[in-house]
mmCIF file as Biopython writes it, N, C-alpha, C and O atoms, coordinates in Angstrom:
data_model
#
loop_
_atom_site.group_PDB
_atom_site.id
_atom_site.type_symbol
_atom_site.label_atom_id
_atom_site.label_alt_id
_atom_site.label_comp_id
_atom_site.label_asym_id
_atom_site.label_entity_id
_atom_site.label_seq_id
_atom_site.pdbx_PDB_ins_code
_atom_site.Cartn_x
_atom_site.Cartn_y
_atom_site.Cartn_z
_atom_site.occupancy
_atom_site.B_iso_or_equiv
_atom_site.auth_seq_id
_atom_site.auth_asym_id
_atom_site.pdbx_PDB_model_num
ATOM 1   N N  . UNK A ? 1  ? -34.453 21.560  -20.146 1.0 0.0 1  A 1 
ATOM 2   C CA . UNK A ? 1  ? -34.989 20.959  -19.100 1.0 0.0 1  A 1 
ATOM 3   C C  . UNK A ? 1  ? -34.833 19.417  -18.880 1.0 0.0 1  A 1 
ATOM 4   O O  . UNK A ? 1  ? -34.769 18.896  -17.767 1.0 0.0 1  A 1 
ATOM 5   N N  . UNK A ? 2  ? -34.780 18.744  -20.078 1.0 0.0 2  A 1 
ATOM 6   C CA . UNK A ? 2  ? -34.214 17.367  -19.891 1.0 0.0 2  A 1 
ATOM 7   C C  . UNK A ? 2  ? -32.920 17.287  -19.674 1.0 0.0 2  A 1 
ATOM 8   O O  . UNK A ? 2  ? -32.626 16.223  -19.128 1.0 0.0 2  A 1 
ATOM 9   N N  . UNK A ? 3  ? -31.888 18.089  -19.913 1.0 0.0 3  A 1 
ATOM 10  C CA . UNK A ? 3  ? -30.631 17.971  -19.648 1.0 0.0 3  A 1 
ATOM 11  C C  . UNK A ? 3  ? -30.515 18.301  -18.213 1.0 0.0 3  A 1 
ATOM 12  O O  . UNK A ? 3  ? -29.598 17.667  -17.691 1.0 0.0 3  A 1 
ATOM 13  N N  . UNK A ? 4  ? -31.115 19.050  -17.443 1.0 0.0 4  A 1 
ATOM 14  C CA . UNK A ? 4  ? -31.211 19.143  -16.076 1.0 0.0 4  A 1 
ATOM 15  C C  . UNK A ? 4  ? -31.474 17.850  -15.313 1.0 0.0 4  A 1 
ATOM 16  O O  . UNK A ? 4  ? -30.667 17.314  -14.553 1.0 0.0 4  A 1 
ATOM 17  N N  . UNK A ? 5  ? -32.745 17.396  -15.615 1.0 0.0 5  A 1 
ATOM 18  C CA . UNK A ? 5  ? -33.008 16.169  -15.263 1.0 0.0 5  A 1 
ATOM 19  C C  . UNK A ? 5  ? -32.064 14.868  -15.254 1.0 0.0 5  A 1 
ATOM 20  O O  . UNK A ? 5  ? -32.032 14.042  -14.342 1.0 0.0 5  A 1 
ATOM 21  N N  . UNK A ? 6  ? -31.353 14.837  -16.351 1.0 0.0 6  A 1 
ATOM 22  C CA . UNK A ? 6  ? -30.349 13.796  -16.414 1.0 0.0 6  A 1 
ATOM 23  C C  . UNK A ? 6  ? -29.217 14.094  -15.531 1.0 0.0 6  A 1 
ATOM 24  O O  . UNK A ? 6  ? -28.656 13.190  -14.912 1.0 0.0 6  A 1 
ATOM 25  N N  . UNK A ? 7  ? -28.848 15.351  -15.440 1.0 0.0 7  A 1 
ATOM 26  C CA . UNK A ? 7  ? -27.634 15.656  -14.607 1.0 0.0 7  A 1 
ATOM 27  C C  . UNK A ? 7  ? -28.163 15.465  -13.240 1.0 0.0 7  A 1 
ATOM 28  O O  . UNK A ? 7  ? -27.302 15.337  -12.369 1.0 0.0 7  A 1 
ATOM 29  N N  . UNK A ? 8  ? -29.472 15.416  -12.848 1.0 0.0 8  A 1 
ATOM 30  C CA . UNK A ? 8  ? -29.757 15.237  -11.313 1.0 0.0 8  A 1 
ATOM 31  C C  . UNK A ? 8  ? -29.968 13.685  -11.155 1.0 0.0 8  A 1 
ATOM 32  O O  . UNK A ? 8  ? -29.991 13.386  -9.961  1.0 0.0 8  A 1 
ATOM 33  N N  . UNK A ? 9  ? -30.100 12.806  -11.839 1.0 0.0 9  A 1 
ATOM 34  C CA . UNK A ? 9  ? -30.255 11.551  -12.125 1.0 0.0 9  A 1 
ATOM 35  C C  . UNK A ? 9  ? -28.814 10.813  -12.127 1.0 0.0 9  A 1 
ATOM 36  O O  . UNK A ? 9  ? -28.507 9.850   -11.425 1.0 0.0 9  A 1 
ATOM 37  N N  . UNK A ? 10 ? -28.046 11.442  -13.018 1.0 0.0 10 A 1 
ATOM 38  C CA . UNK A ? 10 ? -26.792 10.745  -13.226 1.0 0.0 10 A 1 
ATOM 39  C C  . UNK A ? 10 ? -26.014 10.533  -11.828 1.0 0.0 10 A 1 
ATOM 40  O O  . UNK A ? 10 ? -26.031 11.445  -11.002 1.0 0.0 10 A 1 
ATOM 41  N N  . UNK A ? 11 ? -25.374 9.402   -11.581 1.0 0.0 11 A 1 
ATOM 42  C CA . UNK A ? 11 ? -24.401 9.274   -10.494 1.0 0.0 11 A 1 
ATOM 43  C C  . UNK A ? 11 ? -23.087 8.801   -10.899 1.0 0.0 11 A 1 
ATOM 44  O O  . UNK A ? 11 ? -22.309 8.306   -10.084 1.0 0.0 11 A 1 
ATOM 45  N N  . UNK A ? 12 ? -22.817 8.938   -12.124 1.0 0.0 12 A 1 
ATOM 46  C CA . UNK A ? 12 ? -21.368 8.376   -12.430 1.0 0.0 12 A 1 
ATOM 47  C C  . UNK A ? 12 ? -20.241 9.253   -11.819 1.0 0.0 12 A 1 
ATOM 48  O O  . UNK A ? 12 ? -19.119 8.794   -11.602 1.0 0.0 12 A 1 
ATOM 49  N N  . UNK A ? 13 ? -20.558 10.415  -11.577 1.0 0.0 13 A 1 
ATOM 50  C CA . UNK A ? 13 ? -19.472 11.139  -10.908 1.0 0.0 13 A 1 
ATOM 51  C C  . UNK A ? 13 ? -19.304 10.861  -9.441  1.0 0.0 13 A 1 
ATOM 52  O O  . UNK A ? 13 ? -18.201 10.896  -8.896  1.0 0.0 13 A 1 
ATOM 53  N N  . UNK A ? 14 ? -20.331 10.608  -8.869  1.0 0.0 14 A 1 
ATOM 54  C CA . UNK A ? 14 ? -20.290 10.026  -7.522  1.0 0.0 14 A 1 
ATOM 55  C C  . UNK A ? 14 ? -19.565 8.767   -7.278  1.0 0.0 14 A 1 
ATOM 56  O O  . UNK A ? 14 ? -18.924 8.548   -6.250  1.0 0.0 14 A 1 
ATOM 57  N N  . UNK A ? 15 ? -19.705 7.862   -8.366  1.0 0.0 15 A 1 
ATOM 58  C CA . UNK A ? 15 ? -19.097 6.590   -7.952  1.0 0.0 15 A 1 
ATOM 59  C C  . UNK A ? 15 ? -17.503 6.781   -8.350  1.0 0.0 15 A 1 
ATOM 60  O O  . UNK A ? 15 ? -16.620 6.123   -7.799  1.0 0.0 15 A 1 
ATOM 61  N N  . UNK A ? 16 ? -17.257 7.729   -9.339  1.0 0.0 16 A 1 
ATOM 62  C CA . UNK A ? 16 ? -15.865 8.024   -9.484  1.0 0.0 16 A 1 
ATOM 63  C C  . UNK A ? 16 ? -15.066 8.593   -8.322  1.0 0.0 16 A 1 
ATOM 64  O O  . UNK A ? 16 ? -13.965 8.139   -8.013  1.0 0.0 16 A 1 
ATOM 65  N N  . UNK A ? 17 ? -15.709 9.693   -7.630  1.0 0.0 17 A 1 
ATOM 66  C CA . UNK A ? 17 ? -15.448 10.116  -6.536  1.0 0.0 17 A 1 
ATOM 67  C C  . UNK A ? 17 ? -15.147 9.292   -5.361  1.0 0.0 17 A 1 
ATOM 68  O O  . UNK A ? 17 ? -14.199 9.457   -4.594  1.0 0.0 17 A 1 
ATOM 69  N N  . UNK A ? 18 ? -16.096 8.344   -5.297  1.0 0.0 18 A 1 
ATOM 70  C CA . UNK A ? 18 ? -15.995 7.132   -4.139  1.0 0.0 18 A 1 
ATOM 71  C C  . UNK A ? 18 ? -14.776 6.349   -4.428  1.0 0.0 18 A 1 
ATOM 72  O O  . UNK A ? 18 ? -13.984 6.097   -3.520  1.0 0.0 18 A 1 
ATOM 73  N N  . UNK A ? 19 ? -14.569 5.928   -5.703  1.0 0.0 19 A 1 
ATOM 74  C CA . UNK A ? 19 ? -13.352 4.773   -5.970  1.0 0.0 19 A 1 
ATOM 75  C C  . UNK A ? 19 ? -11.993 6.038   -5.885  1.0 0.0 19 A 1 
ATOM 76  O O  . UNK A ? 19 ? -10.904 5.536   -5.607  1.0 0.0 19 A 1 
ATOM 77  N N  . UNK A ? 20 ? -11.988 7.374   -6.068  1.0 0.0 20 A 1 
ATOM 78  C CA . UNK A ? 20 ? -10.971 7.847   -5.885  1.0 0.0 20 A 1 
ATOM 79  C C  . UNK A ? 20 ? -10.660 8.249   -4.539  1.0 0.0 20 A 1 
ATOM 80  O O  . UNK A ? 20 ? -9.518  8.664   -4.339  1.0 0.0 20 A 1 
ATOM 81  N N  . UNK A ? 21 ? -11.514 8.197   -3.531  1.0 0.0 21 A 1 
ATOM 82  C CA . UNK A ? 21 ? -11.335 8.179   -1.874  1.0 0.0 21 A 1 
ATOM 83  C C  . UNK A ? 21 ? -10.903 6.946   -1.655  1.0 0.0 21 A 1 
ATOM 84  O O  . UNK A ? 21 ? -9.875  6.837   -0.985  1.0 0.0 21 A 1 
ATOM 85  N N  . UNK A ? 22 ? -11.503 5.846   -2.106  1.0 0.0 22 A 1 
ATOM 86  C CA . UNK A ? 22 ? -11.063 4.809   -1.505  1.0 0.0 22 A 1 
ATOM 87  C C  . UNK A ? 22 ? -9.354  4.286   -2.022  1.0 0.0 22 A 1 
ATOM 88  O O  . UNK A ? 22 ? -8.579  3.673   -1.288  1.0 0.0 22 A 1 
ATOM 89  N N  . UNK A ? 23 ? -9.117  4.641   -3.197  1.0 0.0 23 A 1 
ATOM 90  C CA . UNK A ? 23 ? -7.554  4.684   -3.563  1.0 0.0 23 A 1 
ATOM 91  C C  . UNK A ? 23 ? -6.891  5.659   -2.530  1.0 0.0 23 A 1 
ATOM 92  O O  . UNK A ? 23 ? -6.006  5.175   -1.825  1.0 0.0 23 A 1 
ATOM 93  N N  . UNK A ? 24 ? -7.152  6.712   -2.396  1.0 0.0 24 A 1 
ATOM 94  C CA . UNK A ? 24 ? -6.519  7.578   -1.520  1.0 0.0 24 A 1 
ATOM 95  C C  . UNK A ? 24 ? -6.322  7.126   -0.175  1.0 0.0 24 A 1 
ATOM 96  O O  . UNK A ? 24 ? -5.317  7.373   0.492   1.0 0.0 24 A 1 
ATOM 97  N N  . UNK A ? 25 ? -7.377  6.410   0.232   1.0 0.0 25 A 1 
ATOM 98  C CA . UNK A ? 25 ? -7.114  6.054   1.665   1.0 0.0 25 A 1 
ATOM 99  C C  . UNK A ? 25 ? -6.318  4.863   1.699   1.0 0.0 25 A 1 
ATOM 100 O O  . UNK A ? 25 ? -5.593  4.656   2.671   1.0 0.0 25 A 1 
ATOM 101 N N  . UNK A ? 26 ? -6.379  4.015   0.690   1.0 0.0 26 A 1 
ATOM 102 C CA . UNK A ? 26 ? -5.363  2.820   0.616   1.0 0.0 26 A 1 
ATOM 103 C C  . UNK A ? 26 ? -3.902  3.402   0.562   1.0 0.0 26 A 1 
ATOM 104 O O  . UNK A ? 26 ? -2.939  2.970   1.194   1.0 0.0 26 A 1 
ATOM 105 N N  . UNK A ? 27 ? -3.916  4.276   -0.158  1.0 0.0 27 A 1 
ATOM 106 C CA . UNK A ? 27 ? -2.320  4.990   -0.361  1.0 0.0 27 A 1 
ATOM 107 C C  . UNK A ? 27 ? -1.750  5.355   0.906   1.0 0.0 27 A 1 
ATOM 108 O O  . UNK A ? 27 ? -0.621  5.050   1.290   1.0 0.0 27 A 1 
ATOM 109 N N  . UNK A ? 28 ? -2.743  6.138   1.629   1.0 0.0 28 A 1 
ATOM 110 C CA . UNK A ? 28 ? -2.258  6.753   2.898   1.0 0.0 28 A 1 
ATOM 111 C C  . UNK A ? 28 ? -2.010  5.522   3.970   1.0 0.0 28 A 1 
ATOM 112 O O  . UNK A ? 28 ? -1.015  5.494   4.694   1.0 0.0 28 A 1 
ATOM 113 N N  . UNK A ? 29 ? -2.961  4.583   3.983   1.0 0.0 29 A 1 
ATOM 114 C CA . UNK A ? 29 ? -2.588  3.388   4.675   1.0 0.0 29 A 1 
ATOM 115 C C  . UNK A ? 29 ? -1.259  2.726   4.502   1.0 0.0 29 A 1 
ATOM 116 O O  . UNK A ? 29 ? -0.566  2.294   5.423   1.0 0.0 29 A 1 
ATOM 117 N N  . UNK A ? 30 ? -0.959  2.687   3.164   1.0 0.0 30 A 1 
ATOM 118 C CA . UNK A ? 30 ? 0.388   2.025   2.565   1.0 0.0 30 A 1 
ATOM 119 C C  . UNK A ? 30 ? 1.563   2.798   3.068   1.0 0.0 30 A 1 
ATOM 120 O O  . UNK A ? 30 ? 2.557   2.254   3.550   1.0 0.0 30 A 1 
ATOM 121 N N  . UNK A ? 31 ? 1.386   4.301   2.916   1.0 0.0 31 A 1 
ATOM 122 C CA . UNK A ? 31 ? 2.499   4.944   3.319   1.0 0.0 31 A 1 
ATOM 123 C C  . UNK A ? 31 ? 2.690   4.811   4.908   1.0 0.0 31 A 1 
ATOM 124 O O  . UNK A ? 31 ? 3.835   4.614   5.316   1.0 0.0 31 A 1 
ATOM 125 N N  . UNK A ? 32 ? 1.631   4.908   5.829   1.0 0.0 32 A 1 
ATOM 126 C CA . UNK A ? 32 ? 1.784   4.810   7.171   1.0 0.0 32 A 1 
ATOM 127 C C  . UNK A ? 32 ? 2.602   3.735   7.295   1.0 0.0 32 A 1 
ATOM 128 O O  . UNK A ? 32 ? 3.793   3.866   7.576   1.0 0.0 32 A 1 
ATOM 129 N N  . UNK A ? 33 ? 2.035   2.589   7.096   1.0 0.0 33 A 1 
ATOM 130 C CA . UNK A ? 33 ? 2.750   1.184   7.308   1.0 0.0 33 A 1 
ATOM 131 C C  . UNK A ? 33 ? 3.970   1.144   7.061   1.0 0.0 33 A 1 
ATOM 132 O O  . UNK A ? 33 ? 4.692   0.617   7.908   1.0 0.0 33 A 1 
ATOM 133 N N  . UNK A ? 34 ? 4.637   1.749   5.688   1.0 0.0 34 A 1 
ATOM 134 C CA . UNK A ? 34 ? 5.931   2.075   5.301   1.0 0.0 34 A 1 
ATOM 135 C C  . UNK A ? 34 ? 6.816   2.723   6.308   1.0 0.0 34 A 1 
ATOM 136 O O  . UNK A ? 34 ? 7.938   2.315   6.606   1.0 0.0 34 A 1 
ATOM 137 N N  . UNK A ? 35 ? 6.125   3.933   6.887   1.0 0.0 35 A 1 
ATOM 138 C CA . UNK A ? 35 ? 6.940   4.639   7.711   1.0 0.0 35 A 1 
ATOM 139 C C  . UNK A ? 35 ? 7.047   4.109   9.074   1.0 0.0 35 A 1 
ATOM 140 O O  . UNK A ? 35 ? 8.074   4.244   9.740   1.0 0.0 35 A 1 
ATOM 141 N N  . UNK A ? 36 ? 5.930   3.468   9.523   1.0 0.0 36 A 1 
ATOM 142 C CA . UNK A ? 36 ? 6.092   2.665   10.816  1.0 0.0 36 A 1 
ATOM 143 C C  . UNK A ? 36 ? 6.724   1.470   10.961  1.0 0.0 36 A 1 
ATOM 144 O O  . UNK A ? 36 ? 7.155   1.179   12.077  1.0 0.0 36 A 1 
ATOM 145 N N  . UNK A ? 37 ? 6.862   0.732   10.062  1.0 0.0 37 A 1 
ATOM 146 C CA . UNK A ? 37 ? 7.401   -0.601  9.811   1.0 0.0 37 A 1 
ATOM 147 C C  . UNK A ? 37 ? 8.817   -0.610  8.931   1.0 0.0 37 A 1 
ATOM 148 O O  . UNK A ? 37 ? 9.558   -1.590  8.850   1.0 0.0 37 A 1 
ATOM 149 N N  . UNK A ? 38 ? 9.002   0.451   8.401   1.0 0.0 38 A 1 
ATOM 150 C CA . UNK A ? 38 ? 10.089  0.600   7.570   1.0 0.0 38 A 1 
ATOM 151 C C  . UNK A ? 38 ? 11.652  -0.027  8.166   1.0 0.0 38 A 1 
ATOM 152 O O  . UNK A ? 38 ? 12.333  -0.935  7.690   1.0 0.0 38 A 1 
ATOM 153 N N  . UNK A ? 39 ? 11.892  0.786   9.310   1.0 0.0 39 A 1 
ATOM 154 C CA . UNK A ? 39 ? 13.126  0.534   9.945   1.0 0.0 39 A 1 
ATOM 155 C C  . UNK A ? 39 ? 13.068  -0.919  10.482  1.0 0.0 39 A 1 
ATOM 156 O O  . UNK A ? 39 ? 14.098  -1.522  10.178  1.0 0.0 39 A 1 
ATOM 157 N N  . UNK A ? 40 ? 12.259  -1.608  11.126  1.0 0.0 40 A 1 
ATOM 158 C CA . UNK A ? 40 ? 12.000  -2.825  11.446  1.0 0.0 40 A 1 
ATOM 159 C C  . UNK A ? 40 ? 12.267  -3.774  10.520  1.0 0.0 40 A 1 
ATOM 160 O O  . UNK A ? 40 ? 12.963  -4.774  10.693  1.0 0.0 40 A 1 
ATOM 161 N N  . UNK A ? 41 ? 11.539  -3.351  9.248   1.0 0.0 41 A 1 
ATOM 162 C CA . UNK A ? 41 ? 12.000  -4.461  8.237   1.0 0.0 41 A 1 
ATOM 163 C C  . UNK A ? 41 ? 13.347  -4.502  7.767   1.0 0.0 41 A 1 
ATOM 164 O O  . UNK A ? 41 ? 13.937  -5.529  7.432   1.0 0.0 41 A 1 
ATOM 165 N N  . UNK A ? 42 ? 13.910  -3.088  7.753   1.0 0.0 42 A 1 
ATOM 166 C CA . UNK A ? 42 ? 15.410  -3.044  7.283   1.0 0.0 42 A 1 
ATOM 167 C C  . UNK A ? 42 ? 16.397  -3.700  8.126   1.0 0.0 42 A 1 
ATOM 168 O O  . UNK A ? 42 ? 17.403  -4.310  7.763   1.0 0.0 42 A 1 
ATOM 169 N N  . UNK A ? 43 ? 15.899  -3.454  9.492   1.0 0.0 43 A 1 
ATOM 170 C CA . UNK A ? 43 ? 16.808  -4.365  10.587  1.0 0.0 43 A 1 
ATOM 171 C C  . UNK A ? 43 ? 16.696  -5.733  10.319  1.0 0.0 43 A 1 
ATOM 172 O O  . UNK A ? 43 ? 17.739  -6.387  10.333  1.0 0.0 43 A 1 
ATOM 173 N N  . UNK A ? 44 ? 15.515  -6.359  10.048  1.0 0.0 44 A 1 
ATOM 174 C CA . UNK A ? 44 ? 15.461  -7.725  10.156  1.0 0.0 44 A 1 
ATOM 175 C C  . UNK A ? 44 ? 16.139  -8.406  8.996   1.0 0.0 44 A 1 
ATOM 176 O O  . UNK A ? 44 ? 16.685  -9.503  9.116   1.0 0.0 44 A 1 
ATOM 177 N N  . UNK A ? 45 ? 16.080  -7.572  7.615   1.0 0.0 45 A 1 
ATOM 178 C CA . UNK A ? 45 ? 16.646  -8.075  6.362   1.0 0.0 45 A 1 
ATOM 179 C C  . UNK A ? 45 ? 18.281  -8.134  6.906   1.0 0.0 45 A 1 
ATOM 180 O O  . UNK A ? 45 ? 18.909  -9.191  6.975   1.0 0.0 45 A 1 
ATOM 181 N N  . UNK A ? 46 ? 18.727  -7.063  7.202   1.0 0.0 46 A 1 
ATOM 182 C CA . UNK A ? 46 ? 20.030  -6.798  7.661   1.0 0.0 46 A 1 
ATOM 183 C C  . UNK A ? 46 ? 20.609  -7.898  8.505   1.0 0.0 46 A 1 
ATOM 184 O O  . UNK A ? 46 ? 21.743  -8.329  8.297   1.0 0.0 46 A 1 
ATOM 185 N N  . UNK A ? 47 ? 19.765  -8.385  9.536   1.0 0.0 47 A 1 
ATOM 186 C CA . UNK A ? 47 ? 20.226  -9.536  10.539  1.0 0.0 47 A 1 
ATOM 187 C C  . UNK A ? 47 ? 20.269  -10.774 9.553   1.0 0.0 47 A 1 
ATOM 188 O O  . UNK A ? 47 ? 21.264  -11.498 9.575   1.0 0.0 47 A 1 
ATOM 189 N N  . UNK A ? 48 ? 19.333  -11.012 8.782   1.0 0.0 48 A 1 
ATOM 190 C CA . UNK A ? 48 ? 19.357  -12.154 7.866   1.0 0.0 48 A 1 
ATOM 191 C C  . UNK A ? 48 ? 20.619  -12.189 6.955   1.0 0.0 48 A 1 
ATOM 192 O O  . UNK A ? 48 ? 21.322  -13.196 6.864   1.0 0.0 48 A 1 
ATOM 193 N N  . UNK A ? 49 ? 20.849  -11.106 6.330   1.0 0.0 49 A 1 
ATOM 194 C CA . UNK A ? 49 ? 21.978  -11.035 5.385   1.0 0.0 49 A 1 
ATOM 195 C C  . UNK A ? 49 ? 23.314  -11.232 6.343   1.0 0.0 49 A 1 
ATOM 196 O O  . UNK A ? 49 ? 24.282  -11.939 6.064   1.0 0.0 49 A 1 
ATOM 197 N N  . UNK A ? 50 ? 23.165  -10.573 7.337   1.0 0.0 50 A 1 
ATOM 198 C CA . UNK A ? 50 ? 24.792  -10.809 8.290   1.0 0.0 50 A 1 
ATOM 199 C C  . UNK A ? 50 ? 24.933  -12.357 8.735   1.0 0.0 50 A 1 
ATOM 200 O O  . UNK A ? 50 ? 25.997  -12.976 8.733   1.0 0.0 50 A 1 
ATOM 201 N N  . UNK A ? 51 ? 23.704  -12.863 9.109   1.0 0.0 51 A 1 
ATOM 202 C CA . UNK A ? 51 ? 23.899  -14.285 9.460   1.0 0.0 51 A 1 
ATOM 203 C C  . UNK A ? 51 ? 23.745  -15.504 8.621   1.0 0.0 51 A 1 
ATOM 204 O O  . UNK A ? 51 ? 24.083  -16.636 8.969   1.0 0.0 51 A 1 
ATOM 205 N N  . UNK A ? 52 ? 23.130  -15.125 7.324   1.0 0.0 52 A 1 
ATOM 206 C CA . UNK A ? 52 ? 22.884  -16.229 6.417   1.0 0.0 52 A 1 
ATOM 207 C C  . UNK A ? 52 ? 24.197  -16.825 5.996   1.0 0.0 52 A 1 
ATOM 208 O O  . UNK A ? 52 ? 24.250  -18.039 5.804   1.0 0.0 52 A 1 
ATOM 209 N N  . UNK A ? 53 ? 25.305  -16.040 5.829   1.0 0.0 53 A 1 
ATOM 210 C CA . UNK A ? 53 ? 26.620  -16.484 5.351   1.0 0.0 53 A 1 
ATOM 211 C C  . UNK A ? 53 ? 27.186  -17.595 6.328   1.0 0.0 53 A 1 
ATOM 212 O O  . UNK A ? 53 ? 27.741  -18.609 5.905   1.0 0.0 53 A 1 
ATOM 213 N N  . UNK A ? 54 ? 27.013  -17.340 7.562   1.0 0.0 54 A 1 
ATOM 214 C CA . UNK A ? 54 ? 27.800  -18.022 8.694   1.0 0.0 54 A 1 
ATOM 215 C C  . UNK A ? 54 ? 26.771  -19.201 8.802   1.0 0.0 54 A 1 
ATOM 216 O O  . UNK A ? 54 ? 27.299  -20.299 8.977   1.0 0.0 54 A 1 
ATOM 217 N N  . UNK A ? 55 ? 25.488  -19.185 8.735   1.0 0.0 55 A 1 
ATOM 218 C CA . UNK A ? 55 ? 24.611  -20.633 8.726   1.0 0.0 55 A 1 
ATOM 219 C C  . UNK A ? 55 ? 25.011  -21.507 7.641   1.0 0.0 55 A 1 
ATOM 220 O O  . UNK A ? 55 ? 25.365  -22.672 7.822   1.0 0.0 55 A 1 
ATOM 221 N N  . UNK A ? 56 ? 24.944  -20.852 6.352   1.0 0.0 56 A 1 
ATOM 222 C CA . UNK A ? 56 ? 25.401  -21.678 5.245   1.0 0.0 56 A 1 
ATOM 223 C C  . UNK A ? 56 ? 26.748  -22.345 5.459   1.0 0.0 56 A 1 
ATOM 224 O O  . UNK A ? 56 ? 26.786  -23.557 5.246   1.0 0.0 56 A 1 
ATOM 225 N N  . UNK A ? 57 ? 27.682  -21.830 5.786   1.0 0.0 57 A 1 
ATOM 226 C CA . UNK A ? 57 ? 29.048  -22.281 6.072   1.0 0.0 57 A 1 
ATOM 227 C C  . UNK A ? 57 ? 28.732  -23.477 7.183   1.0 0.0 57 A 1 
ATOM 228 O O  . UNK A ? 57 ? 29.106  -24.620 6.923   1.0 0.0 57 A 1 
ATOM 229 N N  . UNK A ? 58 ? 28.121  -23.225 8.278   1.0 0.0 58 A 1 
ATOM 230 C CA . UNK A ? 58 ? 27.812  -24.264 9.083   1.0 0.0 58 A 1 
ATOM 231 C C  . UNK A ? 58 ? 27.419  -25.547 8.632   1.0 0.0 58 A 1 
ATOM 232 O O  . UNK A ? 58 ? 27.874  -26.612 9.050   1.0 0.0 58 A 1 
ATOM 233 N N  . UNK A ? 59 ? 26.307  -25.355 7.511   1.0 0.0 59 A 1 
ATOM 234 C CA . UNK A ? 59 ? 25.616  -26.498 7.231   1.0 0.0 59 A 1 
ATOM 235 C C  . UNK A ? 59 ? 26.427  -27.187 6.059   1.0 0.0 59 A 1 
ATOM 236 O O  . UNK A ? 59 ? 25.983  -28.242 5.606   1.0 0.0 59 A 1 
ATOM 237 N N  . UNK A ? 60 ? 27.610  -26.638 5.536   1.0 0.0 60 A 1 
ATOM 238 C CA . UNK A ? 60 ? 28.335  -27.255 4.463   1.0 0.0 60 A 1 
ATOM 239 C C  . UNK A ? 60 ? 27.877  -26.939 3.079   1.0 0.0 60 A 1 
ATOM 240 O O  . UNK A ? 60 ? 28.090  -27.735 2.164   1.0 0.0 60 A 1 
ATOM 241 N N  . UNK A ? 61 ? 27.112  -25.547 2.847   1.0 0.0 61 A 1 
ATOM 242 C CA . UNK A ? 61 ? 26.570  -25.567 1.585   1.0 0.0 61 A 1 
ATOM 243 C C  . UNK A ? 61 ? 27.580  -24.279 1.001   1.0 0.0 61 A 1 
ATOM 244 O O  . UNK A ? 61 ? 27.476  -23.892 -0.162  1.0 0.0 61 A 1 
#
């Protein structure tokens, strides 16, 4: 009987599940952001890569 009462009162499992759900939600948000903005970020870095050499040449570096 004491074991059952301890099981009912314990909330360690619920806390672990809540943390797991938070981590899963953050993971889904990161994956969604990467899929949404991935091409734009790659294009931006490609633009910088392509134009940085000319800018440094013009600056005399």
